[in-house]
Short mmCIF file of C-alpha atoms in Angstrom, two decimals:
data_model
loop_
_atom_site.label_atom_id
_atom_site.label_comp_id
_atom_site.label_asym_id
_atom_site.label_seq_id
_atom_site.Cartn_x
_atom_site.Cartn_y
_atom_site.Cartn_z
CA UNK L 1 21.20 11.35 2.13
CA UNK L 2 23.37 8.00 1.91
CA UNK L 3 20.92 6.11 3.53
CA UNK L 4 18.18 5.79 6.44
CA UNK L 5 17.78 3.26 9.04
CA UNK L 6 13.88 3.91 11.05
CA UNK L 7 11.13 2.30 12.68
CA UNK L 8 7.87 3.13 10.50
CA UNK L 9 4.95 2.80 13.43
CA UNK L 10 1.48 1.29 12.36
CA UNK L 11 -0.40 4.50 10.94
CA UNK L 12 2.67 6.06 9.98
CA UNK L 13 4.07 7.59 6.96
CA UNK L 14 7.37 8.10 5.49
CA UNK L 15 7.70 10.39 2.48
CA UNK L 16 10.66 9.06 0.41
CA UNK L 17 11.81 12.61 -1.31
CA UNK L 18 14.40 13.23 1.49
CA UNK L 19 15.56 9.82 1.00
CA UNK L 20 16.02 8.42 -2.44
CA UNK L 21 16.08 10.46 -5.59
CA UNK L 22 14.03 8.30 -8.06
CA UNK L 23 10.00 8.12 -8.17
CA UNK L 24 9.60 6.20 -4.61
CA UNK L 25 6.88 8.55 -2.97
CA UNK L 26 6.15 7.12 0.77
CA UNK L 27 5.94 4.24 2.65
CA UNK L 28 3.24 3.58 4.67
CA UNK L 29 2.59 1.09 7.90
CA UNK L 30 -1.75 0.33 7.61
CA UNK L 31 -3.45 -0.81 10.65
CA UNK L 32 -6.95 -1.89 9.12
CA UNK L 33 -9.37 -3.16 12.21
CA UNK L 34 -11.81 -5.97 11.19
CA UNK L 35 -14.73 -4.41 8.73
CA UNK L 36 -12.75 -1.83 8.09
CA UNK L 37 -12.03 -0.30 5.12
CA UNK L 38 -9.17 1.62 3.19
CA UNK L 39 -8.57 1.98 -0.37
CA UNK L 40 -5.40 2.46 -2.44
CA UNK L 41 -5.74 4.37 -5.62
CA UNK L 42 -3.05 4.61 -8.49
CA UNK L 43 -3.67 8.40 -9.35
CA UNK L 44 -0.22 9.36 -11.03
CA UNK L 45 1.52 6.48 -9.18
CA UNK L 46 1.55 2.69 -8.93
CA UNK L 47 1.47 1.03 -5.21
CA UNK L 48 2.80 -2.44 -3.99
CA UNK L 49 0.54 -3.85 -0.95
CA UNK L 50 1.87 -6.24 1.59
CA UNK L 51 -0.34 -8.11 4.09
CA UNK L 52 2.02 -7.93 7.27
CA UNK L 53 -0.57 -10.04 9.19
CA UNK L 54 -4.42 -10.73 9.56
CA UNK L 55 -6.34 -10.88 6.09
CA UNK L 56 -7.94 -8.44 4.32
CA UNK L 57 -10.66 -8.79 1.18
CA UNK L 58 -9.46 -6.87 -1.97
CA UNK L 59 -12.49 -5.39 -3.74
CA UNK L 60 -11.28 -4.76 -8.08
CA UNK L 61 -14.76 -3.60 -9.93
CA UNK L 62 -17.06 -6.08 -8.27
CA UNK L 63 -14.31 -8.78 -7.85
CA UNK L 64 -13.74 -9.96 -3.98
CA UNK L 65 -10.15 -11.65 -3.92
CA UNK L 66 -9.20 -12.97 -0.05
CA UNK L 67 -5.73 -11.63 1.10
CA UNK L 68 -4.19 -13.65 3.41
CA UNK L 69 -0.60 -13.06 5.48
CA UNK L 70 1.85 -13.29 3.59
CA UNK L 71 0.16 -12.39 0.37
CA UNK L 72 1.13 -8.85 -1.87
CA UNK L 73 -0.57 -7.14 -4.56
CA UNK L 74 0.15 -4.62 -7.27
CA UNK L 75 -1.89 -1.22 -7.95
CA UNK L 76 -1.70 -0.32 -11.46
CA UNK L 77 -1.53 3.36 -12.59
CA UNK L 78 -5.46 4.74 -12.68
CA UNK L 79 -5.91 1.43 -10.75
CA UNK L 80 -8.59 1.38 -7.37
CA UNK L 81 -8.46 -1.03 -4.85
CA UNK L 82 -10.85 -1.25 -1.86
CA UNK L 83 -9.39 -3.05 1.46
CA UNK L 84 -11.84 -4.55 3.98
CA UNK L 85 -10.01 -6.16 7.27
CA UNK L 86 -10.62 -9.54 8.15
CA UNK L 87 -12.09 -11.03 10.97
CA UNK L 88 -9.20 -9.68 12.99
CA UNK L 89 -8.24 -7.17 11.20
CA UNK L 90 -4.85 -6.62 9.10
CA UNK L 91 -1.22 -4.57 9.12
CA UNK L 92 -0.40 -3.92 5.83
CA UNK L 93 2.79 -2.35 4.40
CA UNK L 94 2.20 -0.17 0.81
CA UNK L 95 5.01 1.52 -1.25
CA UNK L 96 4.14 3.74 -3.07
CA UNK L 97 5.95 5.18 -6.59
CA UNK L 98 5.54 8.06 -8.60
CA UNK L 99 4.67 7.58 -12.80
CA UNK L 100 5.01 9.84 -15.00
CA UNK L 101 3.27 9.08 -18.59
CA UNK L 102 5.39 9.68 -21.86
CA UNK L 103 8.23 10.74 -19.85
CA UNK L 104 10.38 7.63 -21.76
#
């Protein structure tokens, strides 16, 4: 495929094999109401998490880091992070790639 132009719809998902041929794995459009919770976890692959809009509170180990709009993070291969929405709640935007160890 050359390329793809969409619309990616809070809650939805679009797997990146039938678009580009290198690790990319999905993209994902998070709708996170406030209080609640989602968590990204780097099991064979490494994430990039965008805070659309709202805030959300990124839990590491039993370190609370605010996120506000605008604001990105980086989940690192065997990596957890817990999301909690903010007070009204968050949109976030996560890519996702695929990592494969000793493949170098």
């Amino acid at each position: 495929m050359a390329g793809l132009v969409t619309v990616l719809q809070t809650g939805q998902t679009l797997r990146a094999d039938g678009v580009f041929a290198g690790p990319w794995r999905e993209f994902r459009r998070i709708a996170i109401p406030a209080g609640g919770r989602e968590s990204i976890v780097g099991d064979g692959a490494e994430s990039a998490v965008f805070v659309m809009s709202g805030s959300v509170t990124a839990r590491i180990g039993d370190t609370d880091t605010p996120m506000p709009e605008g604001r990105a993070m980086a989940v690192g291969l065997g990596s957890r992070v817990d999301l909690v929405g903010g007070p009204d709640g968050a949109e976030l935007f996560v890519t996702t790639l695929d990592v494969q160890l000793g493949s170098a």
